[in-house]
Every structure is written in C-alpha cells, then in structure tokens.
Coordinates of C-alpha atoms in Angstrom, one line a residue:
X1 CA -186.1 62.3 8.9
X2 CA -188.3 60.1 11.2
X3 CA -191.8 60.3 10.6
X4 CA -193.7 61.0 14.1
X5 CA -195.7 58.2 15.0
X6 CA -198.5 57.8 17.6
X7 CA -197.6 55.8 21.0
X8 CA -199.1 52.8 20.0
X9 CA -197.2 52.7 16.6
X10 CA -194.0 53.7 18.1
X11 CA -194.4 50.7 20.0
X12 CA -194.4 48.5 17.0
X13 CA -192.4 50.3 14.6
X14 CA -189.0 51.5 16.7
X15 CA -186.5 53.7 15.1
X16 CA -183.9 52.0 16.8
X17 CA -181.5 49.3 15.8
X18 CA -179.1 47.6 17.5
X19 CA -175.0 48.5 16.6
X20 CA -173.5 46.0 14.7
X21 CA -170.3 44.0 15.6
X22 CA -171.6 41.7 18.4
X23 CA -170.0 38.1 18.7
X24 CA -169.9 35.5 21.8
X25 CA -169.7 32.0 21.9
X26 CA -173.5 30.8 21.8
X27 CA -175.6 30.7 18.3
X28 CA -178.4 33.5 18.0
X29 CA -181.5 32.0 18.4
X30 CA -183.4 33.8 15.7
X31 CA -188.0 33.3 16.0
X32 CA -189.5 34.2 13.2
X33 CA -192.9 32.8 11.1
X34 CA -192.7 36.3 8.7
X35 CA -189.5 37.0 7.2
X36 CA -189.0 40.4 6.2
X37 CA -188.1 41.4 2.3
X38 CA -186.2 44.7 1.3
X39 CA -188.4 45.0 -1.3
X40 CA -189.8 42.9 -4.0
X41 CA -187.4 42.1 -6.0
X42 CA -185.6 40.6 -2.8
X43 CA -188.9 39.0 -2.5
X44 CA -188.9 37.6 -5.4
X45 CA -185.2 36.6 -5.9
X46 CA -185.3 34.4 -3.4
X47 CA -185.2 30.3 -3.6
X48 CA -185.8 28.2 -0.1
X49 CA -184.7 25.5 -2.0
X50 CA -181.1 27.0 -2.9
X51 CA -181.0 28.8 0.9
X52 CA -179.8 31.9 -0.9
X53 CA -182.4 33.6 1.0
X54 CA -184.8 33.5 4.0
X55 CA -188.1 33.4 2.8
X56 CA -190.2 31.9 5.8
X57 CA -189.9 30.6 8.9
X58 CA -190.7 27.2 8.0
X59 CA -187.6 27.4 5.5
X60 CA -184.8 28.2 7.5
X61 CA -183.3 31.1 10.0
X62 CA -180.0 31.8 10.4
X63 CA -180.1 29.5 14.0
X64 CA -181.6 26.6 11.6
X65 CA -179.4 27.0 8.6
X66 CA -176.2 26.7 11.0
X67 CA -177.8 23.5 13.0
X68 CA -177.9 22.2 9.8
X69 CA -174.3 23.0 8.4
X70 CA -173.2 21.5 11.7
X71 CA -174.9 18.4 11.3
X72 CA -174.0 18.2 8.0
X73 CA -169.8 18.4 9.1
X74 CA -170.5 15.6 11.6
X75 CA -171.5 12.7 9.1
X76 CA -169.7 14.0 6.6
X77 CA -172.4 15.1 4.3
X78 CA -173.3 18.0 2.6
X79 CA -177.0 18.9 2.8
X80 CA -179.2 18.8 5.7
X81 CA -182.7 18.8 6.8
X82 CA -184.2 19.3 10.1
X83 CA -187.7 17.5 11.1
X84 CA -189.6 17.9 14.5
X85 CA -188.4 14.3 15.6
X86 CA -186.3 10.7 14.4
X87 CA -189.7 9.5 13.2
X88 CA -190.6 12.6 10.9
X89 CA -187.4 12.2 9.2
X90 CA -188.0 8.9 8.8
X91 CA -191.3 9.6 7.6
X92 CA -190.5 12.7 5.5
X93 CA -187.8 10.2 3.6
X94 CA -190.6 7.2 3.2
X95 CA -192.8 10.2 2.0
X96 CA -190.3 11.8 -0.5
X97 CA -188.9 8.6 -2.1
X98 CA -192.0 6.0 -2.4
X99 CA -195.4 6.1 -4.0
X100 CA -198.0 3.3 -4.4
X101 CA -196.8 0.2 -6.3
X102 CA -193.7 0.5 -4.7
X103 CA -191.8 -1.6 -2.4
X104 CA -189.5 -0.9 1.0
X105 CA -187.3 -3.3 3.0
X106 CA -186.5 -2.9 6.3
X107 CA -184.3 -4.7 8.6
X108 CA -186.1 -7.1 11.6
X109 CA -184.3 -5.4 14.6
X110 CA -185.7 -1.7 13.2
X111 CA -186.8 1.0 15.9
X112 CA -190.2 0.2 16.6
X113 CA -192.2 3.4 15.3
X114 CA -190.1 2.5 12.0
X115 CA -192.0 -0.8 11.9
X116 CA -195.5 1.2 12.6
X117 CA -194.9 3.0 9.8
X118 CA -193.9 0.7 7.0
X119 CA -197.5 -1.2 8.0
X120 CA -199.3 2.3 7.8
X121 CA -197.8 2.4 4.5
X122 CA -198.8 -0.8 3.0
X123 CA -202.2 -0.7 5.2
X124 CA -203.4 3.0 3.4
X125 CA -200.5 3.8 0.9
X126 CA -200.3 0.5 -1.2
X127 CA -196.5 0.1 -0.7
X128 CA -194.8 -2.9 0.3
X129 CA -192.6 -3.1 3.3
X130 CA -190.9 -6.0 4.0
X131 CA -188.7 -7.0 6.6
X132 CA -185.0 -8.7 6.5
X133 CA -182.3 -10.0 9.1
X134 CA -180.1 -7.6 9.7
X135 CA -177.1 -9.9 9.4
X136 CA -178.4 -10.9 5.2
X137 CA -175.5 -8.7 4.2
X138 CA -174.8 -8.9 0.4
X139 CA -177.2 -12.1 0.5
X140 CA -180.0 -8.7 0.3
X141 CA -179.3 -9.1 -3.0
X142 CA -181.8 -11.4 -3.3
X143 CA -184.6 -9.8 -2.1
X144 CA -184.5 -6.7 -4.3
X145 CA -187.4 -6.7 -6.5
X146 CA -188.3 -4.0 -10.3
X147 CA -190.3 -2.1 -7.2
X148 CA -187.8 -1.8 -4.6
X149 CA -187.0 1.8 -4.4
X150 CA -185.6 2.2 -0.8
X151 CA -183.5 0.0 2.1
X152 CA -183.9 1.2 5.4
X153 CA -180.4 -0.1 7.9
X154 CA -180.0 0.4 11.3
X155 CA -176.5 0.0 12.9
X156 CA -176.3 -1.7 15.3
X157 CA -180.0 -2.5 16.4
X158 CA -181.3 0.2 19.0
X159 CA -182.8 -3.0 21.0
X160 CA -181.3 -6.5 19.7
X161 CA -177.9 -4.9 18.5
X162 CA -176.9 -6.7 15.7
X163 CA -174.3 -5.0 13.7
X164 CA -174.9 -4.8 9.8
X165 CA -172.9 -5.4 6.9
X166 CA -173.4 -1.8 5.6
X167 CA -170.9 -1.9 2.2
X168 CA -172.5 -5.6 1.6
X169 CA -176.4 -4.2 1.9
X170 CA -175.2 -0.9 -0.2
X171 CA -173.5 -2.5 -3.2
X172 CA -176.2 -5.1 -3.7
X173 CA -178.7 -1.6 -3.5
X174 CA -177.0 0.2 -5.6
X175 CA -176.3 -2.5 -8.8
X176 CA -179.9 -2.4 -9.2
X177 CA -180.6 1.3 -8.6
X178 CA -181.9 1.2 -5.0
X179 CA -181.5 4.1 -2.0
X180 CA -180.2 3.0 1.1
X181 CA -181.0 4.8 4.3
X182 CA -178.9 4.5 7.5
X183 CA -180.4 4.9 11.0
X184 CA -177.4 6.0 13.0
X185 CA -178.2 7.7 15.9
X186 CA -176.6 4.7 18.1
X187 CA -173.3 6.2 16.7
X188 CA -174.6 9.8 16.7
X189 CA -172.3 10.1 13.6
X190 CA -169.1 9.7 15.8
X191 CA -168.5 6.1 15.4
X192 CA -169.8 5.3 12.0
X193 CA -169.0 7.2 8.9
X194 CA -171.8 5.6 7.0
X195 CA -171.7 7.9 3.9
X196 CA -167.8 6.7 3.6
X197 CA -169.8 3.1 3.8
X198 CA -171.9 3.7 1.1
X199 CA -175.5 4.8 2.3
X200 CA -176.9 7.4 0.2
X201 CA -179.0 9.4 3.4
X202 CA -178.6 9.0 6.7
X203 CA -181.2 9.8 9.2
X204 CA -179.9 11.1 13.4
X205 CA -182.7 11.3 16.2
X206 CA -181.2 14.7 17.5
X207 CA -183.5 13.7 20.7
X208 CA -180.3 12.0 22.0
X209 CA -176.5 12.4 22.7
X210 CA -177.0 15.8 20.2
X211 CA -179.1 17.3 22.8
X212 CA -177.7 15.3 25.7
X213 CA -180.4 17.0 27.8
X214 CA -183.1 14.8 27.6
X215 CA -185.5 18.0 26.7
X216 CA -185.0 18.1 23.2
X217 CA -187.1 16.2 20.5
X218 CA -185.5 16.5 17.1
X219 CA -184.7 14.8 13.8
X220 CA -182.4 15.4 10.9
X221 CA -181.8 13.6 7.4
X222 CA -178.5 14.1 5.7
X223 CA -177.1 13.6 2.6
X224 CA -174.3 14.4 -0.1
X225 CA -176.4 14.1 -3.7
X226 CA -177.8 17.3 -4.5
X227 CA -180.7 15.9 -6.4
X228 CA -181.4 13.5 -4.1
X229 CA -181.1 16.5 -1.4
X230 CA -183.9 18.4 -3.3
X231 CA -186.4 15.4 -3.7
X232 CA -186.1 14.8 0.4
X233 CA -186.4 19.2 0.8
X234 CA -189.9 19.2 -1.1
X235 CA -191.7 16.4 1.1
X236 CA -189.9 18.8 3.7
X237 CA -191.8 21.4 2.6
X238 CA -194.9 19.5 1.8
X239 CA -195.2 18.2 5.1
X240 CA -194.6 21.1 6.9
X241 CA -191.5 20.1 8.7
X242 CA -190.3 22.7 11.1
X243 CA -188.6 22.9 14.0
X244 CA -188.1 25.6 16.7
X245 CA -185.5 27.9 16.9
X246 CA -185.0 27.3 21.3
X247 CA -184.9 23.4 20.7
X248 CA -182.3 24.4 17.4
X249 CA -180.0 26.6 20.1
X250 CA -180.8 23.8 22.8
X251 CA -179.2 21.3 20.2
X252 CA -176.2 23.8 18.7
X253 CA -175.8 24.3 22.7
X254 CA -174.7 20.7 23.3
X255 CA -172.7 19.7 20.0
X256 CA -169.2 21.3 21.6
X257 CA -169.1 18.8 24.3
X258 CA -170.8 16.0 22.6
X259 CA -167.5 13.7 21.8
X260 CA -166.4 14.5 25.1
X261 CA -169.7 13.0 26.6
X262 CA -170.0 10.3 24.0
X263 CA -166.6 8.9 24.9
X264 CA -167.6 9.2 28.7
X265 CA -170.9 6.9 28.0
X266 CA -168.9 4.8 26.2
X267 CA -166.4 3.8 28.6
X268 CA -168.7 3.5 31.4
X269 CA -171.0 1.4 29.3
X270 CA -167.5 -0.9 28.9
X271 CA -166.6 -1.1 32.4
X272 CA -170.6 -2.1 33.3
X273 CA -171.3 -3.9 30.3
X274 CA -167.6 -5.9 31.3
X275 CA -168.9 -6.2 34.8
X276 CA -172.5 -8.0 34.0
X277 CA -170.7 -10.4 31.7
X278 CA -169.3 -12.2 34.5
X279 CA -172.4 -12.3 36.6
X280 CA -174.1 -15.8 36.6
X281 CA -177.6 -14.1 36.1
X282 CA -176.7 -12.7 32.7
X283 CA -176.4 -15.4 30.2
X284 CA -175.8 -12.7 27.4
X285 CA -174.1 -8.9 26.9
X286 CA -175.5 -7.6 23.6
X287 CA -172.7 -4.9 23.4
X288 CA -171.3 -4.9 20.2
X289 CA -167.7 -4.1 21.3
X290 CA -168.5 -7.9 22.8
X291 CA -167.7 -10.9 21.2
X292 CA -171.1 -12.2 22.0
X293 CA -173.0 -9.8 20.1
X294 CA -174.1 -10.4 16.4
X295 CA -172.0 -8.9 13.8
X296 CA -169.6 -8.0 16.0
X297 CA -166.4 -8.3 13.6
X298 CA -168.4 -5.8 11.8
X299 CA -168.8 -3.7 14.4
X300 CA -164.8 -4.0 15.0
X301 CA -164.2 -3.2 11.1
X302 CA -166.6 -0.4 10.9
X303 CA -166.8 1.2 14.2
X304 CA -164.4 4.1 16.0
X305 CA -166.9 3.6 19.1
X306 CA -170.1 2.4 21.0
X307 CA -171.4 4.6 23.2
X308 CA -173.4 4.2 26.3
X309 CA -176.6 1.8 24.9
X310 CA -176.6 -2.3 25.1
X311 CA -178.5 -4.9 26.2
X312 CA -178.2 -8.4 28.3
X313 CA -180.3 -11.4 28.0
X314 CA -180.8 -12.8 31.7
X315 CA -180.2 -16.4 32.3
X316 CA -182.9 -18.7 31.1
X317 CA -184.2 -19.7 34.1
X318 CA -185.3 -16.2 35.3
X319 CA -189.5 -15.2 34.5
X320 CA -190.5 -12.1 33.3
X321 CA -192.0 -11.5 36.1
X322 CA -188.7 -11.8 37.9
X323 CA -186.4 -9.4 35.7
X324 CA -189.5 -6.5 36.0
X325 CA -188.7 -6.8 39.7
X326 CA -185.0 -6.1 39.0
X327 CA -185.8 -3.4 36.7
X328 CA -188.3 -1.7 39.4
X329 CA -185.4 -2.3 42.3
X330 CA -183.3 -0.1 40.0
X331 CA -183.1 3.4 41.8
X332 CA -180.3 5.0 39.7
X333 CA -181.7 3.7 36.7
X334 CA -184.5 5.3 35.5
X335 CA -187.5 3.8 33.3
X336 CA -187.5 5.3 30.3
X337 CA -187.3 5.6 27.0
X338 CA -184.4 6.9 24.5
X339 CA -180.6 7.5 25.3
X340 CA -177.5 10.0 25.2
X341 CA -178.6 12.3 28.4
X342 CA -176.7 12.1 31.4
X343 CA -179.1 10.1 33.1
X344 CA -179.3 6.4 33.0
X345 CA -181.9 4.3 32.0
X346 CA -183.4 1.0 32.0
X347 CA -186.2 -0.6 30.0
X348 CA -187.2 -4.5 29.7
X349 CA -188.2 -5.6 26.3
X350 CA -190.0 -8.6 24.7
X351 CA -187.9 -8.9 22.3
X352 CA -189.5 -12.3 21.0
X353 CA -192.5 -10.8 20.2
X354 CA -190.6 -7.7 18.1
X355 CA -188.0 -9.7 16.6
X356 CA -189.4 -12.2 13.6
X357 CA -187.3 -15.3 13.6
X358 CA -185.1 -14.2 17.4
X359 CA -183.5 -17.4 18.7
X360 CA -181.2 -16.4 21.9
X361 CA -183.0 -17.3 24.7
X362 CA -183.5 -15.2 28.0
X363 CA -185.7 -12.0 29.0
X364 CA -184.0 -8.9 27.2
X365 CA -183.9 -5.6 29.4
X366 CA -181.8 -2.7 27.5
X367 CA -179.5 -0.3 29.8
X368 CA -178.3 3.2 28.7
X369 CA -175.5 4.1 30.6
X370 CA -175.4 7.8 31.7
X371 CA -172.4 10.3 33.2
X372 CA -172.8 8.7 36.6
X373 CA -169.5 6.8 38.4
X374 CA -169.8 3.3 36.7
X375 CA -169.0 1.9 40.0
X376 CA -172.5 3.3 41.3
X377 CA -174.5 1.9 38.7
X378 CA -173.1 -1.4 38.9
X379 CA -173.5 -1.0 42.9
X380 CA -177.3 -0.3 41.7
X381 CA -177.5 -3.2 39.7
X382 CA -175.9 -5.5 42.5
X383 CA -178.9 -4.1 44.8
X384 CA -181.0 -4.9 41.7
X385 CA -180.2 -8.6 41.5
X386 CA -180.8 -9.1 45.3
X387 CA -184.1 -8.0 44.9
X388 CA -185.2 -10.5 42.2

C-alpha cells in the first residue's frame, strides 16, 4: 500500500519505476555521488576494492566499471583504474608506489608534465628521479640502484620518437625487483601489447584517439597483478580520483570505431610523413615506421602500427624564427596540443632545450595527422613552405 505523501515529497520520493528489459547499443550513463543500500547489511557487505558492490560515486557506477573492463580487454590486462587525466594516472602510480628515500628513472624524451613531476617529487617528496636515454635498453641495467623502486618507458617518444627496447628495460627491472611503467598512449593499446612485453602497468591518456573528440580529458592505469592492482586502487582512493560519468559515455561512445580511425590516422600520417621525406626543407622524418627514426628496428619488431603522430627536423639552415612562420601559414593545421581527434595539428618544439644530450640538428615541429584527405594537408603544407 502506498503511503500518501504531500506534493512536495511526491516529488522526491515517486512510486514509479521504470519496466525492466530495456537494451540499445549505447552504455547507460549512470550520475551518482550517494549510492543507495538495501539495507545495512548490503551496506556493510560491500568492498569498493573487490567491486562486488557500489558503494560511492567516487568508487565506481555501472558506466565506470564497464569503461574500465573495456580498457582493460584492449591492453590485454585485467584490472583497471580510471583518473581525471594522463597526468593523474601518472601521478596516482608515482604516488602509490614511491615514498621518500626512494628513487625513479625516467626516460629523456618523457612527456613533459612527466618530467614536472619527477622534480616536484625530489624538490618536496625526497625521491630521486633520474633521467635515462631511451635507447639504454638492457644497458639500464646499470643504473638500477637498492632504491630504485619504479621505471617509467615511453614508446615511442610523444615528441623526439625514439622507440624503446621494452623486454631489454623490463628484464634488467625485474632481476632486481623493480616496476616498470609503460606510457602508451602513442599506440592507444592497438599497436603495442606492452604487457606481452613485460611492463607490469601501463598508463593510456584517454584524452586522445579513445575519445577521438578532442572534448574528453581522461586517464587510465592498467594492470594484470592483483596486488599490485590494489596498492595503485588505494592512492586511487586516497587521492580522490574520479571521473565523470558523461566524459565515461563520451569515451565508451568512441571505443567501437577507434581501430577503424586509428588505421585511417595511420595511413595518412604514411602518405604525408612519405611525402615531407622527399622535400629539400626537411632534413629529417621522426616517424618510427621510417628508417631514420631512432629505434626503429624496434619499432618494426614490436609494433602492429603507428598512428597519426611524428615529427620532422627542418633543414639546418632554417631559423626558428623561420619554421614559426611555417607553422602560423598552416590553415588546416591547427596549433594545439595532444593527438587522436579528427583534426590535425601542428606544434613546433625546442627540443634541445627538453632533450638532455639531443644531437640531430634542425628546428623540430611535431604534426598529428587527422581524418582529413592526406592530399589536402600536404597541399597545406606546400602553401606552408612558400610562406617561410
């Protein structure tokens, strides 16, 4: 019997429910903060740690929970965790696997913000982070100290592109007990099977071909060791790492055609990347499906793919001041940041002043190639070169 209820209740507490049985295509997107218990025992029962329950928004709804199986099926893993960006999964694995006395390495060519934050940590958290070329390979071996406790890779480069020796860096890791972390978001999990490699957790910026919207910041860490799993879901929780359900459904929204669209940046990349390499201003295509990039018989042994993101070095004898005129003729081109939406983008980089020990001469300006006809963009880039 329903108990009679004043206007303004009934608008809070409705007596209806929905029927069951309803299925389409798209994931529910489920908001929630409070989660609603049966009673107490259900209450009480229930473990976010074991996901055998929801328990808080923070935790997990049924829209996060399948974002993260999904993820999970792509690398190959088993566990997943979802973090508001790339950098706070980054941050939430620094966090959950190193304390003060400790010590991290980190590879020359890493993302920038990765960089910030290994000095934030041995600025205010005493923890060493030092930095190695990414082409050491088992010759890592050697720098692995009593304190190392984590080794961050990054394959290839998201700016200079060298291509790492991932077995080489994880055997050397793991014969004296160290974690190896994999930044592969160049691959978006497609092209690189880096758990098959050997890496122990591997970290996806969601922000890019997942979304393949450009309106999507996420991150995700993933891995296959269940304790190792639980020691990355308390800084998780710790930290407050949540995400919300829209940019979950935005994501889960564009993982169906996301091969379809990687393969499409990756052949256009080819046929521009092909297409530069024979033009007398670009003394260099850092494109690691190209012989000129570093580690690319890795890259050939390791990789299924490449995507739509590489670089060129310009011919020695142009000035800076002369490639940020090409980059500002560029009208298809936009200036920007990131990679993996349909949109292509340009971005000029000092690279000398990011990359300890660079030696290739030449201003460095990174394209991402987007769904557009190749043949436009490289009409673009034509228009480009007159103008410098």
């Amino acid at each position: 019997m329903t108990t009679p209820k004043s206007p303004q209740t009934a608008l809070i507490h409705s007596d209806y429910q929905a029927p069951q049985g309803f299925a389409a295509f798209p994931n529910a997107i489920h908001h929630a903060s409070t989660v609603l218990f049966k009673d107490v025992a259900a209450m009480r029962s229930g473990d976010w740690k074991e996901k055998n329950a929801y328990t808080y928004g923070l935790h997990g709804t049924p829209t996060t929970f399948t974002l993260e199986a999904r993820l999970a099926e792509i690398e190959g893993g088993k566990y997943c965790l979802l973090a508001p960006s790339g950098l706070a999964a980054i941050a939430m694995a620094d966090f959950a696997l190193l304390k003060t006395g400790d010590d991290v390495l980190l590879p020359e060519n890493i993302y920038n913000p990765n960089r910030e934050l290994g000095r934030w940590l041995a600025q205010d958290f005493g923890i060493t982070a030092r930095y190695y070329d990414p082409l050491i390979g088992a010759g890592i071996a050697a720098l692995i100290q009593e304190n190392t406790k984590l080794i961050w890779t990054e394959a290839p480069g998201s700016v200079s592109m060298e291509v790492p020796d991932l077995p080489a860096i994880c055997a050397a890791a793991h014969a004296r007990g160290v974690l190896v972390a994999l930044d592969n978001t160049w691959s978006a999990g497609l092209a690189l099977r880096g758990f098959d490699l050997g890496v122990d957790i591997i970290m996806q910026a969601l922000t890019k071909y997942q979304s393949g919207g450009s309106d999507v910041l996420m991150g995700a860490l993933i891995t296959r060791d269940r304790a190792l799993h639980e020691r990355l879901a308390l800084a998780h929780m710790r930290l407050g790492m949540g995400v919300g359900a829209d940019d979950a459904y935005l994501v889960l929204r564009g993982l169906p055609t996301m091969k379809l669209r990687f393969d499409a940046h990756d052949a256009g990349a080819r046929t521009v990347a092909a297409w530069l390499k024979a033009r007398s201003e670009i003394a260099t295509v850092l494109h690691p499906a190209f012989a000129d990039c570093p580690g690319h018989a890795i890259w050939q042994r390791d990789f299924t793919g490449a995507g739509g993101l590489f670089s060129v070095l310009f011919d020695a004898r142009y000035t800076e001041q002369q490639t940020d005129r090409f980059v500002d003729a560029l009208q298809l081109f936009k200036i920007g940041y990131s990679w993996g939406g349909a949109n292509s983008l340009v971005m000029p980089y000092r690279i000398a002043a990011m990359r300890k020990g660079w030696q290739l001469p030449g201003q460095l300006v990174r394209l991402n190639v987007g769904l557009e006809d190749p043949q436009d963009l490289i009409a673009d880039i034509e228009r480009a070169f007159a103008a410098m």
